[in-house]
Coordinates of C-alpha atoms and ligand atoms in Angstrom, one line a residue:
Chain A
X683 CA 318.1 129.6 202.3
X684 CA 317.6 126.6 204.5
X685 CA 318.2 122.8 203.5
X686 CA 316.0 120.0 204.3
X687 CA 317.7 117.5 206.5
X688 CA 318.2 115.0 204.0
X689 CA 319.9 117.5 201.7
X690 CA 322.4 118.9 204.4
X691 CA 323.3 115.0 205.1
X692 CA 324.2 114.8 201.2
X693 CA 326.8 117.9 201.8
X694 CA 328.5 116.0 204.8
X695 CA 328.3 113.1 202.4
X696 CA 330.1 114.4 200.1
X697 CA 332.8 115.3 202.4
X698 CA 333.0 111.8 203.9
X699 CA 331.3 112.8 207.1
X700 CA 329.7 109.5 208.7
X701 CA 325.9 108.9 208.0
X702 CA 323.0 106.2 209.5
X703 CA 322.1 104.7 206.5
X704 CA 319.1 106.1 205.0
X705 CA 316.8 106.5 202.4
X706 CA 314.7 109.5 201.7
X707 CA 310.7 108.6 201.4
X708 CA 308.1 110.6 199.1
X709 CA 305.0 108.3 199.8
X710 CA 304.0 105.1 203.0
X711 CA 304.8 102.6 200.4
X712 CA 308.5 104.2 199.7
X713 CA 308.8 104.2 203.6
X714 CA 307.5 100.5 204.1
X715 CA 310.4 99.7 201.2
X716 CA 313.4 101.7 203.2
X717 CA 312.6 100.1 205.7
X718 CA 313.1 96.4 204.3
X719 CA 316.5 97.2 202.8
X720 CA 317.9 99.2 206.0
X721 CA 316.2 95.9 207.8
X722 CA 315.8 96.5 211.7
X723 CA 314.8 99.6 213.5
X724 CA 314.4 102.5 211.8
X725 CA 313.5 106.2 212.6
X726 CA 311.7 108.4 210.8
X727 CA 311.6 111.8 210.4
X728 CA 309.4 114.5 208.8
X729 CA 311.4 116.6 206.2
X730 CA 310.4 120.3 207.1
X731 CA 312.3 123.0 207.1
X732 CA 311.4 123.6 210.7
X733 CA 312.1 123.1 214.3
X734 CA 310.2 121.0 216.8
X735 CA 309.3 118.1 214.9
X736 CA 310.1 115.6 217.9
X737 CA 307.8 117.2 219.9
X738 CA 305.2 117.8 216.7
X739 CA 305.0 114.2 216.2
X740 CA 307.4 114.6 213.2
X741 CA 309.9 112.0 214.1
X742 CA 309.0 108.0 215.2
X743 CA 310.3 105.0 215.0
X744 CA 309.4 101.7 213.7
X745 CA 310.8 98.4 213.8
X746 CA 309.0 97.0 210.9
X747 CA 307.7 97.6 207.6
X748 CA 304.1 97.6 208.9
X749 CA 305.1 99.7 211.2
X750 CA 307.0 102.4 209.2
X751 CA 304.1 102.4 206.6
X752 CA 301.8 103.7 209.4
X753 CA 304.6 106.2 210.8
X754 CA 305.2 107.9 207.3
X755 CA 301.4 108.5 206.9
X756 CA 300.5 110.3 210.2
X757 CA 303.9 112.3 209.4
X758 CA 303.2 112.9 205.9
X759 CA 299.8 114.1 207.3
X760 CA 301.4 116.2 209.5
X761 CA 302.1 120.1 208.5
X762 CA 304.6 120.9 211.8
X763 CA 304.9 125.0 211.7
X764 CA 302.5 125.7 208.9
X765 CA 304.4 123.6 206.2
X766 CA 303.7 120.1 204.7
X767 CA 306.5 117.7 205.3
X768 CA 308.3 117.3 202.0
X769 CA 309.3 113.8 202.8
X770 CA 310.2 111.3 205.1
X771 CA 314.2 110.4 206.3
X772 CA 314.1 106.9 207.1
X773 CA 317.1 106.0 208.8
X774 CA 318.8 103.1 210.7
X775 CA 318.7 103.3 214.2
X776 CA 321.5 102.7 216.6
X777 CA 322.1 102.9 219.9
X778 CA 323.3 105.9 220.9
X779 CA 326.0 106.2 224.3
X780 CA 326.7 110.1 224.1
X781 CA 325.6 113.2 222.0
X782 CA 327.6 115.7 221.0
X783 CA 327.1 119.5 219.6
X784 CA 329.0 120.9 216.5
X785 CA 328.1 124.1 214.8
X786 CA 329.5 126.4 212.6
X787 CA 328.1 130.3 212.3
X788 CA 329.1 133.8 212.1
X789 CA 329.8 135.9 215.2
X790 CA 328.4 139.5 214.5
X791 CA 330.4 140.7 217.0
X792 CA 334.0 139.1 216.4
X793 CA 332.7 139.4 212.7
X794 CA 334.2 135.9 211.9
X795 CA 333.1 132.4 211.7
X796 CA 333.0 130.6 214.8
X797 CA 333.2 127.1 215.8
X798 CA 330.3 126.2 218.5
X799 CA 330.8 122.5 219.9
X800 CA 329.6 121.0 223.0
X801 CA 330.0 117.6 224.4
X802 CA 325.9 117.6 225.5
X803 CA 324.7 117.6 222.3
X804 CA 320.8 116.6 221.4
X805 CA 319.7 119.7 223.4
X806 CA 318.8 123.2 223.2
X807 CA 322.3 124.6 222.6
X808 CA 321.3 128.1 224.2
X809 CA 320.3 126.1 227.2
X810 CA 323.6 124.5 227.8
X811 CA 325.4 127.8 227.4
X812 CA 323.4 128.8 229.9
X813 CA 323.7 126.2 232.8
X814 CA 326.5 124.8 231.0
X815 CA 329.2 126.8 229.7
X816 CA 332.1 124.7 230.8
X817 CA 330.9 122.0 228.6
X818 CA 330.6 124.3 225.3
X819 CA 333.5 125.7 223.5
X820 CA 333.7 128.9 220.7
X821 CA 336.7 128.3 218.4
X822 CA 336.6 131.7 216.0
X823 CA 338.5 130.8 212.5
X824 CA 339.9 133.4 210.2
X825 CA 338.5 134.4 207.1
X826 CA 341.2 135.0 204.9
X827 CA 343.6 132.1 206.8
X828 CA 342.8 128.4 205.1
X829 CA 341.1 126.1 208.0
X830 CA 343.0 124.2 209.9
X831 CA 342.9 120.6 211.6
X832 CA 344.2 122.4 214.6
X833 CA 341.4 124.3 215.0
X834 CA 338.7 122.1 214.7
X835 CA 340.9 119.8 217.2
X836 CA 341.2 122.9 219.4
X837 CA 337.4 123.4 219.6
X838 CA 336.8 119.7 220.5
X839 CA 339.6 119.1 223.1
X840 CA 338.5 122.5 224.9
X841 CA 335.0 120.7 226.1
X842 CA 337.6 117.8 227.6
X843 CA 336.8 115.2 224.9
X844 CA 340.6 113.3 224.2
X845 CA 341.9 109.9 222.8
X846 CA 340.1 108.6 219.7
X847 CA 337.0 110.0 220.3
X848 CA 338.7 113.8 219.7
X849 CA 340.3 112.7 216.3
X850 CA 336.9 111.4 214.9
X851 CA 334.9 114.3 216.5
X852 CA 337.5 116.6 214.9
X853 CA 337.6 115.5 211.2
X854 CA 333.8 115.8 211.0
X855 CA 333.9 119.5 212.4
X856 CA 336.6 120.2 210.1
X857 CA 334.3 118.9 207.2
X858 CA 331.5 121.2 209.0
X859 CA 333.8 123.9 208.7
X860 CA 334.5 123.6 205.1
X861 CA 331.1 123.0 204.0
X862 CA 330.2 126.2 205.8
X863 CA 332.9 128.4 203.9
X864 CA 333.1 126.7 200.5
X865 CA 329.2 126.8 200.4
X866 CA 328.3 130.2 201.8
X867 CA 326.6 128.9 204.4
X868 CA 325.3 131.2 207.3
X869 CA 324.5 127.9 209.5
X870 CA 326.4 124.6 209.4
X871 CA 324.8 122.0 212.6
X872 CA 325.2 119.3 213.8
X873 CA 322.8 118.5 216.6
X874 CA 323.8 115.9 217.4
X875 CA 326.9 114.1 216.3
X876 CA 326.1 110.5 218.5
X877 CA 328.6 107.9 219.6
X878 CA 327.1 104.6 219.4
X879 CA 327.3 101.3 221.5
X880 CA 329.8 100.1 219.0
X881 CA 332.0 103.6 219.0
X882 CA 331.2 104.9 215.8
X883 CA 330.1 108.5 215.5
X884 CA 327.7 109.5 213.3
X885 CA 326.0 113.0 212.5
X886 CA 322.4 112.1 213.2
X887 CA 320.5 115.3 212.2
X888 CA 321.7 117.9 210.2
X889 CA 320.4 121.9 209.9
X890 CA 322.1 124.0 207.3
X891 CA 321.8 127.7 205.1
X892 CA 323.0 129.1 202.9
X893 CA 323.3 133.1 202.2
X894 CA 320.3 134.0 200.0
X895 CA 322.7 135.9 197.8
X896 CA 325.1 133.5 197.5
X897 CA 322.9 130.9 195.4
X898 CA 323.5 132.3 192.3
X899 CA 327.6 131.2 193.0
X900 CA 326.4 127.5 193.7
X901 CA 323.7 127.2 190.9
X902 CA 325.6 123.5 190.3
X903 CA 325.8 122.4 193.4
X904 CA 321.4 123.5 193.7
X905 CA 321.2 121.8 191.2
X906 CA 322.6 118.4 191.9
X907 CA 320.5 118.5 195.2
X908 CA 317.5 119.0 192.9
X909 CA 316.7 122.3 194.2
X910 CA 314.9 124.7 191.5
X911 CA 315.7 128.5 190.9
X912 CA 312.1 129.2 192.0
X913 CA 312.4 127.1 195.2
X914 CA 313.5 130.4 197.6
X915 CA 313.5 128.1 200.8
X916 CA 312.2 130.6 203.3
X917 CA 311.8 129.0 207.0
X918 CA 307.8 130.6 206.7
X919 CA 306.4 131.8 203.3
X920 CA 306.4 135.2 202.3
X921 CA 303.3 137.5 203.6
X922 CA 301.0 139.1 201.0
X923 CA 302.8 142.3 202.3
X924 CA 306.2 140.7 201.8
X925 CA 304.9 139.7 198.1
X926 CA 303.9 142.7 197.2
X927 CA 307.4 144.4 198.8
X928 CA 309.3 141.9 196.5
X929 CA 306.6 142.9 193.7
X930 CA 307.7 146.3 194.2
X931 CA 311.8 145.8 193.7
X932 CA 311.6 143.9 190.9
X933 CA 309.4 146.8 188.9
X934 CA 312.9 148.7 188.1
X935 CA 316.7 147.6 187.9
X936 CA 317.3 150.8 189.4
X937 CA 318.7 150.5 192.8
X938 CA 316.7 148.5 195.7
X939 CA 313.8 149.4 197.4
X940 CA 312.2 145.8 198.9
X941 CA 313.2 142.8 200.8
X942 CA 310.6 144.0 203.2
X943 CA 310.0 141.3 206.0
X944 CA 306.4 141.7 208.2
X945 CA 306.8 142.4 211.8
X946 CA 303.4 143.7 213.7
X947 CA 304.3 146.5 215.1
X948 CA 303.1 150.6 214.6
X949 CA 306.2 152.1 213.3
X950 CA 306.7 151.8 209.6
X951 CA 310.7 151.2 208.6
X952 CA 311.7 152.8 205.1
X953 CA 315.8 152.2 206.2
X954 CA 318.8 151.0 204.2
X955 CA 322.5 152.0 203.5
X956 CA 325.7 149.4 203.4
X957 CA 324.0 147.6 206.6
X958 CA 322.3 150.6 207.8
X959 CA 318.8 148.5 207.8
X960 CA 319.5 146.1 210.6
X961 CA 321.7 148.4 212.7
X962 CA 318.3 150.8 212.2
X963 CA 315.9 148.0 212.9
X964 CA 318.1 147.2 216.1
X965 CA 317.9 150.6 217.2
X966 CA 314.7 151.3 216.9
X967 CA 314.2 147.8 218.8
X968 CA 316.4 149.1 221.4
X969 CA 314.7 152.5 221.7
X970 CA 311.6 150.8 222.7
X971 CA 310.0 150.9 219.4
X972 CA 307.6 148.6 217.0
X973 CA 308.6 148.2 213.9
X974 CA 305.9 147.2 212.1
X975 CA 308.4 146.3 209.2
X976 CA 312.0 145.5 208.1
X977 CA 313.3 146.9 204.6
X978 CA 316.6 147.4 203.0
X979 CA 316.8 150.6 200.2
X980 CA 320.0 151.4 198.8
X981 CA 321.5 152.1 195.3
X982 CA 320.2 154.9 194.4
X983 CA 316.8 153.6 193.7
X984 CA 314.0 155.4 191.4
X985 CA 311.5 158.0 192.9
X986 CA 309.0 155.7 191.6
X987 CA 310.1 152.6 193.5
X988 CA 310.9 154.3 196.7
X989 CA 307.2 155.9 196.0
X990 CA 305.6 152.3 196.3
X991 CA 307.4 151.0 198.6
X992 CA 306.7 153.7 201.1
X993 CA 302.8 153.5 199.9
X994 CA 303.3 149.9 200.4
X995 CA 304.4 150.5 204.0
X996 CA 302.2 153.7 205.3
X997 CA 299.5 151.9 204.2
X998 CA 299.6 148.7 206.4
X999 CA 297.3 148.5 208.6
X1000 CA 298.7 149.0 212.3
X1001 CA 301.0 151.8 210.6
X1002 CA 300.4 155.1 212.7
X1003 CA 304.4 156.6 211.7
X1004 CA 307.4 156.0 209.3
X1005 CA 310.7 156.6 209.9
X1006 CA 313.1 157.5 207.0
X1007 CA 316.6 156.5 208.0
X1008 CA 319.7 155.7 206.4
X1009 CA 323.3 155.6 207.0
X1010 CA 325.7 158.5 205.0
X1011 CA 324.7 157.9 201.6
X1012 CA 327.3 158.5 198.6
X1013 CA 325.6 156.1 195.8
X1014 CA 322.1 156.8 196.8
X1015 CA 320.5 160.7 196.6
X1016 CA 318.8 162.1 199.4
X1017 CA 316.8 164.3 197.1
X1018 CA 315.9 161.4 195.5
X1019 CA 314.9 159.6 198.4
X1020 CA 313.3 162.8 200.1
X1021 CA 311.0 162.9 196.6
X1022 CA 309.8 158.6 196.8
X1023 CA 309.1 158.6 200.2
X1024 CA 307.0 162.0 199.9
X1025 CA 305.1 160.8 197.2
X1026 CA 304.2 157.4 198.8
X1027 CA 303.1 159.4 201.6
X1028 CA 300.8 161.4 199.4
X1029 CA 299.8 159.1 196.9
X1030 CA 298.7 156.7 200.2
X1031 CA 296.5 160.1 201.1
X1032 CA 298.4 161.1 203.9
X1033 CA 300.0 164.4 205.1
X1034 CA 304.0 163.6 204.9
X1035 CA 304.4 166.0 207.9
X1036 CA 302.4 163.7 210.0
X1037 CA 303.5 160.3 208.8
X1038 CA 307.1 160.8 208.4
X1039 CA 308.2 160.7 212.2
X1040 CA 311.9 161.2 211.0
X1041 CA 314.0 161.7 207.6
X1042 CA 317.6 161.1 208.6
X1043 CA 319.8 160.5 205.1
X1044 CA 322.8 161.9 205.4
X1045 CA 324.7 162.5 202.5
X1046 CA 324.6 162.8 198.5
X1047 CA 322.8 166.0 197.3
X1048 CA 321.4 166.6 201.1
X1049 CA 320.7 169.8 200.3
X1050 CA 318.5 169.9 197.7
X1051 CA 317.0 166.8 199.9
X1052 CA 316.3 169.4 202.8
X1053 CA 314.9 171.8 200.5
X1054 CA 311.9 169.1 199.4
X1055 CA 311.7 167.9 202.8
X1056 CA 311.4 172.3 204.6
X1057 CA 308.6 172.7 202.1
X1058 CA 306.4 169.2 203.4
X1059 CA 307.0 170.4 206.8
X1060 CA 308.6 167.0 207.5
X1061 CA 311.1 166.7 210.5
X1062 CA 314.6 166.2 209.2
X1063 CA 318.1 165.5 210.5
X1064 CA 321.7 165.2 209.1
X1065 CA 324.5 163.3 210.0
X1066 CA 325.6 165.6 213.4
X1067 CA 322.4 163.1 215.1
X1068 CA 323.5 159.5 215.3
X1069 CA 321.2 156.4 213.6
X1070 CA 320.5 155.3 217.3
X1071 CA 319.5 159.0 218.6
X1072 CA 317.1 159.4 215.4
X1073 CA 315.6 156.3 216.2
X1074 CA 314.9 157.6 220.0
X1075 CA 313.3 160.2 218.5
X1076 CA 311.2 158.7 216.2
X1077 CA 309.8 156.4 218.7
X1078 CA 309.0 159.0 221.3
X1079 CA 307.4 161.1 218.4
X1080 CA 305.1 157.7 217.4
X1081 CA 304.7 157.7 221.6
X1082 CA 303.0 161.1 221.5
X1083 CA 306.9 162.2 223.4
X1084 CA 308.4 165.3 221.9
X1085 CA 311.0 162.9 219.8
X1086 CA 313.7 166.3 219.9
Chain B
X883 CA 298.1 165.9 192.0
X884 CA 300.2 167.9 188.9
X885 CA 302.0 165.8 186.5
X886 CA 305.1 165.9 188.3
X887 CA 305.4 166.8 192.1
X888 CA 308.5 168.1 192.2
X889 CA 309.5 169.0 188.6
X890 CA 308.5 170.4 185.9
X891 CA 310.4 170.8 182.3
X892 CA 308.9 173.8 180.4
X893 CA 310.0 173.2 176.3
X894 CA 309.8 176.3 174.3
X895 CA 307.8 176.5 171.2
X896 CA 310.8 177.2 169.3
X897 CA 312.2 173.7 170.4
X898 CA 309.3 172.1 168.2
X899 CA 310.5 173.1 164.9
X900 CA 314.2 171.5 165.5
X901 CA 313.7 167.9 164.6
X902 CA 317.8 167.6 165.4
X903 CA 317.3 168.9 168.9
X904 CA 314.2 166.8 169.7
X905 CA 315.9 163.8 168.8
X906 CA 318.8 165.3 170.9
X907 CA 316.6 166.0 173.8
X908 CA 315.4 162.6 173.9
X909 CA 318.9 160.7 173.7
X910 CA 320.4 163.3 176.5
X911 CA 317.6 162.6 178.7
X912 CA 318.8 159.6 181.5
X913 CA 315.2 159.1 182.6
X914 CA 313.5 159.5 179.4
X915 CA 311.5 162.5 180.6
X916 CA 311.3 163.4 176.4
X917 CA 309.2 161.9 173.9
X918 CA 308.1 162.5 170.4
X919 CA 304.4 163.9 170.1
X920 CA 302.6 164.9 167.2
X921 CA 305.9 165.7 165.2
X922 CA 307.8 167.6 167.9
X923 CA 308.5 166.5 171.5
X924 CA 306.5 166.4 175.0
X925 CA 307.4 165.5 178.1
X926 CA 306.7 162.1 179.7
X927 CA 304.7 163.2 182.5
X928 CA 304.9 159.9 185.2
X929 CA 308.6 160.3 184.4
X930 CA 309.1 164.0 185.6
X931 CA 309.8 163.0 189.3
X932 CA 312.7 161.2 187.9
X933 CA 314.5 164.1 187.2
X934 CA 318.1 163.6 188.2
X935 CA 318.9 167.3 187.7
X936 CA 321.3 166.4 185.6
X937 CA 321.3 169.7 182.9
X938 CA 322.0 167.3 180.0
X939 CA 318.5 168.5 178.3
X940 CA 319.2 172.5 179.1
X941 CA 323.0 171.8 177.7
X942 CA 321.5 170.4 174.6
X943 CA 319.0 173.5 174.2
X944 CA 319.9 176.7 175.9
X945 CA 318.2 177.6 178.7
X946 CA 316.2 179.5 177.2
X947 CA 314.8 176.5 175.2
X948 CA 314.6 173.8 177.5
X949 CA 313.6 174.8 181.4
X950 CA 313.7 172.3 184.5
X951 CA 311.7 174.1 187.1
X952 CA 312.0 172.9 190.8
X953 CA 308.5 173.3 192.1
X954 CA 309.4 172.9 196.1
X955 CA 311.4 175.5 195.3
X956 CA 309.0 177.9 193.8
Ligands
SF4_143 S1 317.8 167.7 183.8 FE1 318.5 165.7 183.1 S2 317.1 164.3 183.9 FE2 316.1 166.3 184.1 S3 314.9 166.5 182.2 FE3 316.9 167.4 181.8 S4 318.1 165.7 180.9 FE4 316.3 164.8 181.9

């Protein structure tokens, strides 16, 4: 879940990283009023959880109150991405002498957090990794090891920053770094930190989420930003076809069968399995294929969910194919998951022999799976063909290619 | 489409008169695939798909009481 702007400068707050002054906006008039107190020139900026608002007219600047009355109404007018800004960051406005990068993430390959931080910092980071990768550093950090000064000074000094500069850069990446593992965070940016005229350095924007599933382990801290249990925070809001995938999970406890996300493509995803559903997903990417969905089943879910879900899925339109794939399964049945996804298939009015490209679920109770799937006359595999070679052969089947 | 896809649970008649073993039945049962009807038991018939194949109900009844028939298997 992402955090507005305002909110992920309240976490750096908290840990003493240094802020422009600012007050947070709901309304012109509340904007007119920052802009008194902060006195002088102000920026303002469009609180939406969204990229692009400098170039969507979400972010101006005003020098009086006049002046930032009129800026927070054309911002507050402004939906930037689909989404109606939420408020306006007013904020004092200094002069800035050099911008610098600081992220934290995880690195799926390395599988550990890694420090990002780059001394040309207000830009598109991908860019300058690009034409600049002398001037960007990756610092990886254990996850078991506490965090260290040292690190966060290593991942500063390797982009050739020294002196006074590198000790005040460093503490505010070492904050970054600790909000990032004590609040589950998946993103923790800084883009940019500035320097100013006068040689302070401030974090001037801020972009930060937190694992979805981890919300339930911070419900305090939600709460003291003001963020409601029902406020999910997605970056776009759900789909119908995303609502009614959710709709479908949450009609058992048993197991899951959901957390469907809407792509456009012709191949219809029912995948899952301790990761299995983005490994899938990539593979069916890499083969070439659509998918005209993502999904995650796992745990064993009821015939009755997996039923729905795969209704819900062979019945969106653009859906020619499904593929049934799943890492080796222990806590989930392959009978069970041979019997849902055949009687989606049906109960959608299709023939599961035509609209099931693949079925590869390896493991618990295979056999009796096998047995369901021989008498459908639906294409099967076991574990002897990898994840990645069934989803070959699913695309070239949805292709009109002879998948085997 | 039948009341169950793949399964079917046949109860013998004798199974009716027991009200021990229907209220047995529909304890054992993890996906409550027994129910009472009209002073005996029936079976739930949106729930027959469920069927973990678990044996609990033929273990309660005999086999030659209780019968969980595999239809892709027929
Ligand atoms: S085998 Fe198990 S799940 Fe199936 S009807 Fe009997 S008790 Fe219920």
């Amino acid at each position: 879940m992402r955090f507005f702007e305002f909110e992920a400068k309240q976490l750096l707050a908290r840990r003493g990283v240094p802020l422009p002054e600012s007050r947070i906006a709901r309304t012109a008039e509340e904007a007119a009023d920052a802009q008194r107190e902060l006195g002088g020139d102000v920026v303002l900026k469009s609180q939406v959880l969204s990229g692009g608002r400098m170039k969507a007219g979400g972010v101006r600047f005003a020098g009086s109150a006049d002046e930032a009355r009129g800026a927070a109404e054309a911002i507050l007018a402004l939906p930037i991405n689909g989404q109606h800004p939420q408020g306006v960051l007013v904020e004092r406005k200094g002069e800035i002498a050099q911008e610098y990068y600081a992220a934290v993430t995880w690195d799926g390959r390395a599988k550990r957090p890694v420090i990002v931080f780059s001394d040309m910092g207000g830009i598109d980071i991908e860019e300058v990794a690009e034409a600049h990768p002398d001037h960007l550093s990756r610092t990886h950090l254990s996850t078991l090891r506490p965090l260290s000064d040292y690190q966060a000074k290593l991942a500063v000094a390797r982009t050739g920053v020294t002196g006074g500069d590198l000790n005040r850069l460093a503490r505010i990446v070492l904050q970054l770094a600790r909000a990032f593992r004590e609040h589950d965070l998946t993103l923790a940016e800084i883009n940019p930190i500035g320097k100013l005229a006068d040689g302070s350095i401030l974090a001037l924007d801020a972009h930060m989420e937190m694992e979805a599933e981890a919300r339930g382990a911070h419900r305090a801290l939600l709460a003291e930003l003001g963020i409601p249990e029902h406020d999910t925070r997605q970056a776009r809001p759900p789909t119908p076809f995303e609502v009614a995938g959710a709709e479908v999970d949450a009609q058992d406890t048993r197991g899951v069968a959901g957390n469907v996300t809407e792509f456009s493509g012709s191949l219809g995803l029912v995948i899952g399995a301790g990761g299995g559903s983005l490994t899938l997903f990539d593979a069916v990417r890499s083969a070439g294929g659509d998918p005209a969905n993502y999904c995650e089943v796992g745990g064993n879910p009821s015939v009755r969910k997996t039923a729905a879900l795969t209704r819900l899925i062979v019945s969106k339109p653009g859906v020619e194919k499904i593929a049934v794939m799943m890492n080796v399964v222990s806590n989930t049945r392959v009978d069970i998951m041979a019997r849902g996804v055949i009687k989606g298939v049906i109960e959608a009015g299709f023939d599961p022999a035509d609209k099931i490209a693949i079925f590869r679920i390896p493991g618990s109770w295979e056999e009796e799976g096998f047995a369901i799937l021989r008498r459908y006359g639906v294409e099967y595999v076991d574990r002897s063909v990898s994840m990645h070679e069934a989803a070959r052969r699913a695309v070239a089947k949805l292709a009109g290619l002879d998948g085997g | 489409m039948p009341d169950g896809l793949f399964i079917r649970v046949d109860i013998a008649e004798s199974v009716q008169g027991d009200p021990e073993l229907v209220q047995r039945l529909i304890e054992v049962c993890p996906v409550d695939i027994f129910d009472r009807a009209e002073g005996g038991v029936a079976t739930v018939a949106e729930n027959l798909d469920e069927c973990t194949l678990c044996d609990l109900c033929i273990q309660a009844a005999g086999d030659d009481r209780v019968r969980v028939v595999k239809l892709y298997a027929e």
